Amino acid sequence: ELKVEQNPLFLSMQEGKNYTIYCNYSTTSDRLYWYRQDPGKSLESLFVLLSNGAVKQEGRLMASLDTKARLSTLHITAAVHDLSATYFCAAPAYTGTASKLTFGTGTRLQVTL
Amino acid sequence: NAGVTQTPKFQVLKTGQSMTLQCAQDMNHEYMSWYRQDPGMGLRLIHYSVGAGITDQGEVPNGYNVSRSTTEDFPLRLLSAAPSQTSVYFCASSSTRDASSYNSPLHFGNGTRLTVT
């Protein structure tokens, strides 16, 4: 059974600082997804990482995937308050007919002034 | 664009009551799914469907039923509500039969916050 673990679970950081969120998954997967959730809101897709070594960047966020290590990272550069949210990674578990996404427990990011 | 629409937004039930959470999408997506979100546990898959007439169980299916009579709708039924089902429920859809489609990540509805007393 696929397990997806994120750390840290909670991250408080000052504006302007850099930090990395880690996402480990337990079984082989060729892709990884990152989502963002604002408090009381739905989830929105941030990145889709499709292969080993994939790197995607959007603004101050950069995500990467190492399928051999079963590890994805979400790097935050020079954090700003608008990045405060909960970030989820998700990996697919394949069945005979389709795949299902298994989510990590989420990392709640709080950016302070 | 409506996207994925969930109703109601909030619901309070008494233990033992039944109800249906509605989910509709207007994007002609084949794949639809239901997740529940609980503090510290992330999102857990309840049921999913890869097309009309086809459903399957996810990680936590007990106490819930689903059906998929049309491409657009995927209702979630609570047969006899229990306090353990207090949660936020999200419906999500994708354009292919595969939840990990490379060109269509899951599109989420705005959620239904359910409290069972």
PDB file of N, CA, C and O in Angstrom, chain B residues 11-70:
ATOM      1  N   GLN B  11     -23.442  21.032   6.622  1.00  0.00           N
ATOM      2  CA  GLN B  11     -24.547  20.161   7.018  1.00  0.00           C
ATOM      3  C   GLN B  11     -24.298  19.645   8.422  1.00  0.00           C
ATOM      4  O   GLN B  11     -23.174  19.276   8.756  1.00  0.00           O
ATOM      5  N   VAL B  12     -25.348  19.642   9.222  1.00  0.00           N
ATOM      6  CA  VAL B  12     -25.303  19.045  10.551  1.00  0.00           C
ATOM      7  C   VAL B  12     -26.307  17.903  10.580  1.00  0.00           C
ATOM      8  O   VAL B  12     -27.470  18.091  10.210  1.00  0.00           O
ATOM      9  N   LEU B  13     -25.860  16.746  11.002  1.00  0.00           N
ATOM     10  CA  LEU B  13     -26.715  15.567  11.085  1.00  0.00           C
ATOM     11  C   LEU B  13     -26.693  15.013  12.494  1.00  0.00           C
ATOM     12  O   LEU B  13     -25.715  15.194  13.231  1.00  0.00           O
ATOM     13  N   LYS B  14     -27.746  14.329  12.828  1.00  0.00           N
ATOM     14  CA  LYS B  14     -27.748  13.563  14.072  1.00  0.00           C
ATOM     15  C   LYS B  14     -27.309  12.132  13.763  1.00  0.00           C
ATOM     16  O   LYS B  14     -27.517  11.617  12.647  1.00  0.00           O
ATOM     17  N   THR B  15     -26.713  11.498  14.742  1.00  0.00           N
ATOM     18  CA  THR B  15     -26.293  10.112  14.585  1.00  0.00           C
ATOM     19  C   THR B  15     -27.453   9.256  14.093  1.00  0.00           C
ATOM     20  O   THR B  15     -28.561   9.337  14.628  1.00  0.00           O
ATOM     21  N   GLY B  16     -27.180   8.462  13.060  1.00  0.00           N
ATOM     22  CA  GLY B  16     -28.190   7.571  12.514  1.00  0.00           C
ATOM     23  C   GLY B  16     -28.939   8.126  11.314  1.00  0.00           C
ATOM     24  O   GLY B  16     -29.571   7.364  10.577  1.00  0.00           O
ATOM     25  N   GLN B  17     -28.875   9.433  11.111  1.00  0.00           N
ATOM     26  CA  GLN B  17     -29.542  10.003   9.945  1.00  0.00           C
ATOM     27  C   GLN B  17     -28.765   9.669   8.687  1.00  0.00           C
ATOM     28  O   GLN B  17     -27.567   9.378   8.721  1.00  0.00           O
ATOM     29  N   SER B  18     -29.468   9.731   7.567  1.00  0.00           N
ATOM     30  CA  SER B  18     -28.812   9.510   6.282  1.00  0.00           C
ATOM     31  C   SER B  18     -28.890  10.790   5.460  1.00  0.00           C
ATOM     32  O   SER B  18     -29.751  11.642   5.707  1.00  0.00           O
ATOM     33  N   MET B  19     -27.981  10.918   4.521  1.00  0.00           N
ATOM     34  CA  MET B  19     -28.026  12.068   3.632  1.00  0.00           C
ATOM     35  C   MET B  19     -27.135  11.796   2.418  1.00  0.00           C
ATOM     36  O   MET B  19     -26.340  10.847   2.418  1.00  0.00           O
ATOM     37  N   THR B  20     -27.309  12.635   1.418  1.00  0.00           N
ATOM     38  CA  THR B  20     -26.517  12.534   0.197  1.00  0.00           C
ATOM     39  C   THR B  20     -25.786  13.835  -0.049  1.00  0.00           C
ATOM     40  O   THR B  20     -26.394  14.906  -0.041  1.00  0.00           O
ATOM     41  N   LEU B  21     -24.487  13.733  -0.240  1.00  0.00           N
ATOM     42  CA  LEU B  21     -23.682  14.870  -0.654  1.00  0.00           C
ATOM     43  C   LEU B  21     -23.636  14.862  -2.187  1.00  0.00           C
ATOM     44  O   LEU B  21     -23.305  13.848  -2.797  1.00  0.00           O
ATOM     45  N   GLN B  22     -23.957  16.008  -2.762  1.00  0.00           N
ATOM     46  CA  GLN B  22     -24.022  16.075  -4.216  1.00  0.00           C
ATOM     47  C   GLN B  22     -22.713  16.605  -4.803  1.00  0.00           C
ATOM     48  O   GLN B  22     -22.050  17.462  -4.208  1.00  0.00           O
ATOM     49  N   CYS B  23     -22.370  16.071  -5.952  1.00  0.00           N
ATOM     50  CA  CYS B  23     -21.202  16.540  -6.699  1.00  0.00           C
ATOM     51  C   CYS B  23     -21.532  16.512  -8.177  1.00  0.00           C
ATOM     52  O   CYS B  23     -21.982  15.474  -8.690  1.00  0.00           O
ATOM     53  N   ALA B  24     -21.311  17.624  -8.846  1.00  0.00           N
ATOM     54  CA  ALA B  24     -21.551  17.697 -10.284  1.00  0.00           C
ATOM     55  C   ALA B  24     -20.401  18.436 -10.943  1.00  0.00           C
ATOM     56  O   ALA B  24     -19.886  19.401 -10.398  1.00  0.00           O
ATOM     57  N   GLN B  25     -20.023  17.947 -12.133  1.00  0.00           N
ATOM     58  CA  GLN B  25     -18.980  18.639 -12.890  1.00  0.00           C
ATOM     59  C   GLN B  25     -19.474  18.839 -14.326  1.00  0.00           C
ATOM     60  O   GLN B  25     -20.178  18.009 -14.883  1.00  0.00           O
ATOM     61  N   ASP B  26     -19.064  19.974 -14.892  1.00  0.00           N
ATOM     62  CA  ASP B  26     -19.531  20.326 -16.237  1.00  0.00           C
ATOM     63  C   ASP B  26     -18.394  20.308 -17.247  1.00  0.00           C
ATOM     64  O   ASP B  26     -18.450  20.986 -18.274  1.00  0.00           O
ATOM     65  N   MET B  27     -17.344  19.551 -16.949  1.00  0.00           N
ATOM     66  CA  MET B  27     -16.163  19.517 -17.806  1.00  0.00           C
ATOM     67  C   MET B  27     -16.067  18.215 -18.602  1.00  0.00           C
ATOM     68  O   MET B  27     -15.049  17.964 -19.255  1.00  0.00           O
ATOM     69  N   ASN B  28     -17.111  17.398 -18.520  1.00  0.00           N
ATOM     70  CA  ASN B  28     -17.132  16.110 -19.222  1.00  0.00           C
ATOM     71  C   ASN B  28     -15.984  15.202 -18.773  1.00  0.00           C
ATOM     72  O   ASN B  28     -15.434  14.440 -19.578  1.00  0.00           O
ATOM     73  N   HIS B  29     -15.655  15.282 -17.497  1.00  0.00           N
ATOM     74  CA  HIS B  29     -14.565  14.468 -16.964  1.00  0.00           C
ATOM     75  C   HIS B  29     -15.025  13.045 -16.721  1.00  0.00           C
ATOM     76  O   HIS B  29     -16.112  12.809 -16.195  1.00  0.00           O
ATOM     77  N   GLU B  30     -14.164  12.099 -17.085  1.00  0.00           N
ATOM     78  CA  GLU B  30     -14.496  10.692 -16.857  1.00  0.00           C
ATOM     79  C   GLU B  30     -14.277  10.290 -15.407  1.00  0.00           C
ATOM     80  O   GLU B  30     -15.031   9.522 -14.838  1.00  0.00           O
ATOM     81  N   TYR B  31     -13.190  10.773 -14.829  1.00  0.00           N
ATOM     82  CA  TYR B  31     -12.800  10.337 -13.494  1.00  0.00           C
ATOM     83  C   TYR B  31     -13.391  11.275 -12.454  1.00  0.00           C
ATOM     84  O   TYR B  31     -13.250  12.500 -12.554  1.00  0.00           O
ATOM     85  N   MET B  32     -14.051  10.698 -11.437  1.00  0.00           N
ATOM     86  CA  MET B  32     -14.547  11.477 -10.300  1.00  0.00           C
ATOM     87  C   MET B  32     -14.255  10.720  -9.017  1.00  0.00           C
ATOM     88  O   MET B  32     -14.201   9.484  -9.010  1.00  0.00           O
ATOM     89  N   SER B  33     -14.078  11.466  -7.950  1.00  0.00           N
ATOM     90  CA  SER B  33     -13.692  10.830  -6.697  1.00  0.00           C
ATOM     91  C   SER B  33     -14.181  11.644  -5.512  1.00  0.00           C
ATOM     92  O   SER B  33     -14.477  12.835  -5.641  1.00  0.00           O
ATOM     93  N   TRP B  34     -14.248  10.975  -4.374  1.00  0.00           N
ATOM     94  CA  TRP B  34     -14.582  11.624  -3.111  1.00  0.00           C
ATOM     95  C   TRP B  34     -13.453  11.405  -2.119  1.00  0.00           C
ATOM     96  O   TRP B  34     -12.971  10.274  -1.947  1.00  0.00           O
ATOM     97  N   TYR B  35     -13.035  12.510  -1.456  1.00  0.00           N
ATOM     98  CA  TYR B  35     -12.051  12.460  -0.399  1.00  0.00           C
ATOM     99  C   TYR B  35     -12.672  13.046   0.861  1.00  0.00           C
ATOM    100  O   TYR B  35     -13.544  13.904   0.801  1.00  0.00           O
ATOM    101  N   ARG B  36     -12.161  12.606   1.990  1.00  0.00           N
ATOM    102  CA  ARG B  36     -12.452  13.290   3.229  1.00  0.00           C
ATOM    103  C   ARG B  36     -11.156  13.846   3.797  1.00  0.00           C
ATOM    104  O   ARG B  36     -10.085  13.242   3.649  1.00  0.00           O
ATOM    105  N   GLN B  37     -11.283  15.020   4.424  1.00  0.00           N
ATOM    106  CA  GLN B  37     -10.112  15.673   4.991  1.00  0.00           C
ATOM    107  C   GLN B  37     -10.313  15.851   6.477  1.00  0.00           C
ATOM    108  O   GLN B  37     -11.275  16.498   6.920  1.00  0.00           O
ATOM    109  N   ASP B  38      -9.397  15.284   7.237  1.00  0.00           N
ATOM    110  CA  ASP B  38      -9.427  15.395   8.696  1.00  0.00           C
ATOM    111  C   ASP B  38      -8.108  15.957   9.172  1.00  0.00           C
ATOM    112  O   ASP B  38      -7.056  15.686   8.569  1.00  0.00           O
ATOM    113  N   PRO B  39      -8.128  16.736  10.256  1.00  0.00           N
ATOM    114  CA  PRO B  39      -6.890  17.360  10.759  1.00  0.00           C
ATOM    115  C   PRO B  39      -5.800  16.326  10.998  1.00  0.00           C
ATOM    116  O   PRO B  39      -6.030  15.296  11.625  1.00  0.00           O
ATOM    117  N   GLY B  40      -4.615  16.610  10.490  1.00  0.00           N
ATOM    118  CA  GLY B  40      -3.472  15.737  10.712  1.00  0.00           C
ATOM    119  C   GLY B  40      -3.451  14.472   9.888  1.00  0.00           C
ATOM    120  O   GLY B  40      -2.529  13.664  10.015  1.00  0.00           O
ATOM    121  N   MET B  41      -4.462  14.281   9.040  1.00  0.00           N
ATOM    122  CA  MET B  41      -4.527  13.037   8.263  1.00  0.00           C
ATOM    123  C   MET B  41      -4.560  13.283   6.765  1.00  0.00           C
ATOM    124  O   MET B  41      -4.712  12.339   5.989  1.00  0.00           O
ATOM    125  N   GLY B  42      -4.454  14.507   6.357  1.00  0.00           N
ATOM    126  CA  GLY B  42      -4.459  14.783   4.929  1.00  0.00           C
ATOM    127  C   GLY B  42      -5.798  14.448   4.304  1.00  0.00           C
ATOM    128  O   GLY B  42      -6.848  14.520   4.957  1.00  0.00           O
ATOM    129  N   LEU B  43      -5.775  14.058   3.047  1.00  0.00           N
ATOM    130  CA  LEU B  43      -6.983  13.667   2.341  1.00  0.00           C
ATOM    131  C   LEU B  43      -6.964  12.156   2.146  1.00  0.00           C
ATOM    132  O   LEU B  43      -5.956  11.594   1.725  1.00  0.00           O
ATOM    133  N   ARG B  44      -8.078  11.523   2.427  1.00  0.00           N
ATOM    134  CA  ARG B  44      -8.190  10.080   2.247  1.00  0.00           C
ATOM    135  C   ARG B  44      -9.306   9.765   1.253  1.00  0.00           C
ATOM    136  O   ARG B  44     -10.413  10.308   1.357  1.00  0.00           O
ATOM    137  N   LEU B  45      -9.003   8.888   0.330  1.00  0.00           N
ATOM    138  CA  LEU B  45      -9.933   8.558  -0.743  1.00  0.00           C
ATOM    139  C   LEU B  45     -11.039   7.634  -0.229  1.00  0.00           C
ATOM    140  O   LEU B  45     -10.769   6.594   0.380  1.00  0.00           O
ATOM    141  N   ILE B  46     -12.293   8.007  -0.514  1.00  0.00           N
ATOM    142  CA  ILE B  46     -13.437   7.213  -0.070  1.00  0.00           C
ATOM    143  C   ILE B  46     -13.890   6.269  -1.189  1.00  0.00           C
ATOM    144  O   ILE B  46     -13.906   5.053  -1.032  1.00  0.00           O
ATOM    145  N   HIS B  47     -14.304   6.831  -2.302  1.00  0.00           N
ATOM    146  CA  HIS B  47     -14.711   6.078  -3.487  1.00  0.00           C
ATOM    147  C   HIS B  47     -14.292   6.852  -4.718  1.00  0.00           C
ATOM    148  O   HIS B  47     -14.105   8.059  -4.661  1.00  0.00           O
ATOM    149  N   TYR B  48     -14.197   6.138  -5.836  1.00  0.00           N
ATOM    150  CA  TYR B  48     -13.910   6.814  -7.078  1.00  0.00           C
ATOM    151  C   TYR B  48     -14.631   6.120  -8.229  1.00  0.00           C
ATOM    152  O   TYR B  48     -15.131   4.999  -8.085  1.00  0.00           O
ATOM    153  N   SER B  49     -14.671   6.817  -9.372  1.00  0.00           N
ATOM    154  CA  SER B  49     -15.367   6.289 -10.549  1.00  0.00           C
ATOM    155  C   SER B  49     -14.587   6.676 -11.797  1.00  0.00           C
ATOM    156  O   SER B  49     -14.151   7.826 -11.922  1.00  0.00           O
ATOM    157  N   VAL B  50     -14.426   5.723 -12.703  1.00  0.00           N
ATOM    158  CA  VAL B  50     -13.695   6.005 -13.951  1.00  0.00           C
ATOM    159  C   VAL B  50     -14.645   6.211 -15.128  1.00  0.00           C
ATOM    160  O   VAL B  50     -14.198   6.343 -16.270  1.00  0.00           O
ATOM    161  N   GLY B  51     -15.937   6.238 -14.852  1.00  0.00           N
ATOM    162  CA  GLY B  51     -16.905   6.512 -15.894  1.00  0.00           C
ATOM    163  C   GLY B  51     -18.291   6.117 -15.429  1.00  0.00           C
ATOM    164  O   GLY B  51     -18.440   5.459 -14.383  1.00  0.00           O
ATOM    165  N   ALA B  52     -19.295   6.516 -16.184  1.00  0.00           N
ATOM    166  CA  ALA B  52     -20.671   6.191 -15.818  1.00  0.00           C
ATOM    167  C   ALA B  52     -20.835   4.682 -15.673  1.00  0.00           C
ATOM    168  O   ALA B  52     -20.400   3.905 -16.522  1.00  0.00           O
ATOM    169  N   GLY B  53     -21.454   4.282 -14.556  1.00  0.00           N
ATOM    170  CA  GLY B  53     -21.701   2.879 -14.278  1.00  0.00           C
ATOM    171  C   GLY B  53     -20.552   2.130 -13.641  1.00  0.00           C
ATOM    172  O   GLY B  53     -20.682   0.934 -13.330  1.00  0.00           O
ATOM    173  N   ILE B  54     -19.419   2.806 -13.420  1.00  0.00           N
ATOM    174  CA  ILE B  54     -18.232   2.142 -12.866  1.00  0.00           C
ATOM    175  C   ILE B  54     -17.778   2.870 -11.602  1.00  0.00           C
ATOM    176  O   ILE B  54     -17.452   4.065 -11.658  1.00  0.00           O
ATOM    177  N   THR B  55     -17.776   2.160 -10.483  1.00  0.00           N
ATOM    178  CA  THR B  55     -17.278   2.747  -9.243  1.00  0.00           C
ATOM    179  C   THR B  55     -16.375   1.740  -8.539  1.00  0.00           C
ATOM    180  O   THR B  55     -16.449   0.533  -8.799  1.00  0.00           O
ATOM    181  N   ASP B  56     -15.546   2.245  -7.650  1.00  0.00           N
ATOM    182  CA  ASP B  56     -14.656   1.363  -6.891  1.00  0.00           C
ATOM    183  C   ASP B  56     -14.344   2.021  -5.553  1.00  0.00           C
ATOM    184  O   ASP B  56     -14.537   3.229  -5.368  1.00  0.00           O
ATOM    185  N   GLN B  57     -13.882   1.183  -4.632  1.00  0.00           N
ATOM    186  CA  GLN B  57     -13.606   1.670  -3.283  1.00  0.00           C
ATOM    187  C   GLN B  57     -12.223   2.281  -3.194  1.00  0.00           C
ATOM    188  O   GLN B  57     -11.284   1.860  -3.865  1.00  0.00           O
ATOM    189  N   GLY B  58     -12.129   3.263  -2.305  1.00  0.00           N
ATOM    190  CA  GLY B  58     -10.841   3.838  -1.994  1.00  0.00           C
ATOM    191  C   GLY B  58     -10.324   3.318  -0.675  1.00  0.00           C
ATOM    192  O   GLY B  58     -10.568   2.169  -0.293  1.00  0.00           O
ATOM    193  N   GLU B  59      -9.656   4.178   0.037  1.00  0.00           N
ATOM    194  CA  GLU B  59      -8.997   3.801   1.299  1.00  0.00           C
ATOM    195  C   GLU B  59      -9.966   3.637   2.467  1.00  0.00           C
ATOM    196  O   GLU B  59      -9.778   2.783   3.334  1.00  0.00           O
ATOM    197  N   VAL B  60     -11.015   4.476   2.517  1.00  0.00           N
ATOM    198  CA  VAL B  60     -11.931   4.487   3.670  1.00  0.00           C
ATOM    199  C   VAL B  60     -13.385   4.432   3.207  1.00  0.00           C
ATOM    200  O   VAL B  60     -14.143   5.379   3.421  1.00  0.00           O
ATOM    201  N   PRO B  61     -13.844   3.338   2.594  1.00  0.00           N
ATOM    202  CA  PRO B  61     -15.178   3.305   2.008  1.00  0.00           C
ATOM    203  C   PRO B  61     -16.321   2.972   2.968  1.00  0.00           C
ATOM    204  O   PRO B  61     -17.492   3.204   2.638  1.00  0.00           O
ATOM    205  N   ASN B  62     -16.007   2.435   4.145  1.00  0.00           N
ATOM    206  CA  ASN B  62     -17.065   1.942   5.029  1.00  0.00           C
ATOM    207  C   ASN B  62     -17.986   3.063   5.492  1.00  0.00           C
ATOM    208  O   ASN B  62     -17.535   4.101   5.955  1.00  0.00           O
ATOM    209  N   GLY B  63     -19.300   2.798   5.367  1.00  0.00           N
ATOM    210  CA  GLY B  63     -20.292   3.779   5.788  1.00  0.00           C
ATOM    211  C   GLY B  63     -20.742   4.708   4.681  1.00  0.00           C
ATOM    212  O   GLY B  63     -21.598   5.567   4.908  1.00  0.00           O
ATOM    213  N   TYR B  64     -20.164   4.522   3.491  1.00  0.00           N
ATOM    214  CA  TYR B  64     -20.482   5.396   2.355  1.00  0.00           C
ATOM    215  C   TYR B  64     -20.847   4.559   1.123  1.00  0.00           C
ATOM    216  O   TYR B  64     -20.245   3.516   0.881  1.00  0.00           O
ATOM    217  N   ASN B  65     -21.809   5.067   0.358  1.00  0.00           N
ATOM    218  CA  ASN B  65     -22.145   4.465  -0.926  1.00  0.00           C
ATOM    219  C   ASN B  65     -22.062   5.509  -2.020  1.00  0.00           C
ATOM    220  O   ASN B  65     -22.306   6.698  -1.771  1.00  0.00           O
ATOM    221  N   VAL B  66     -21.758   5.050  -3.226  1.00  0.00           N
ATOM    222  CA  VAL B  66     -21.738   5.950  -4.373  1.00  0.00           C
ATOM    223  C   VAL B  66     -22.402   5.258  -5.557  1.00  0.00           C
ATOM    224  O   VAL B  66     -22.543   4.028  -5.588  1.00  0.00           O
ATOM    225  N   SER B  67     -22.782   6.052  -6.524  1.00  0.00           N
ATOM    226  CA  SER B  67     -23.258   5.552  -7.808  1.00  0.00           C
ATOM    227  C   SER B  67     -22.873   6.568  -8.861  1.00  0.00           C
ATOM    228  O   SER B  67     -22.641   7.741  -8.557  1.00  0.00           O
ATOM    229  N   ARG B  68     -22.820   6.144 -10.096  1.00  0.00           N
ATOM    230  CA  ARG B  68     -22.460   7.051 -11.186  1.00  0.00           C
ATOM    231  C   ARG B  68     -23.350   6.721 -12.385  1.00  0.00           C
ATOM    232  O   ARG B  68     -22.998   5.953 -13.271  1.00  0.00           O
ATOM    233  N   SER B  69     -24.526   7.314 -12.380  1.00  0.00           N
ATOM    234  CA  SER B  69     -25.475   7.041 -13.464  1.00  0.00           C
ATOM    235  C   SER B  69     -25.234   7.945 -14.670  1.00  0.00           C
ATOM    236  O   SER B  69     -25.635   7.612 -15.796  1.00  0.00           O
ATOM    237  N   THR B  70     -24.604   9.084 -14.462  1.00  0.00           N
ATOM    238  CA  THR B  70     -24.271   9.994 -15.561  1.00  0.00           C
ATOM    239  C   THR B  70     -22.812  10.406 -15.436  1.00  0.00           C
ATOM    240  O   THR B  70     -22.201  10.286 -14.375  1.00  0.00           O
TER     241      THR B  70
END
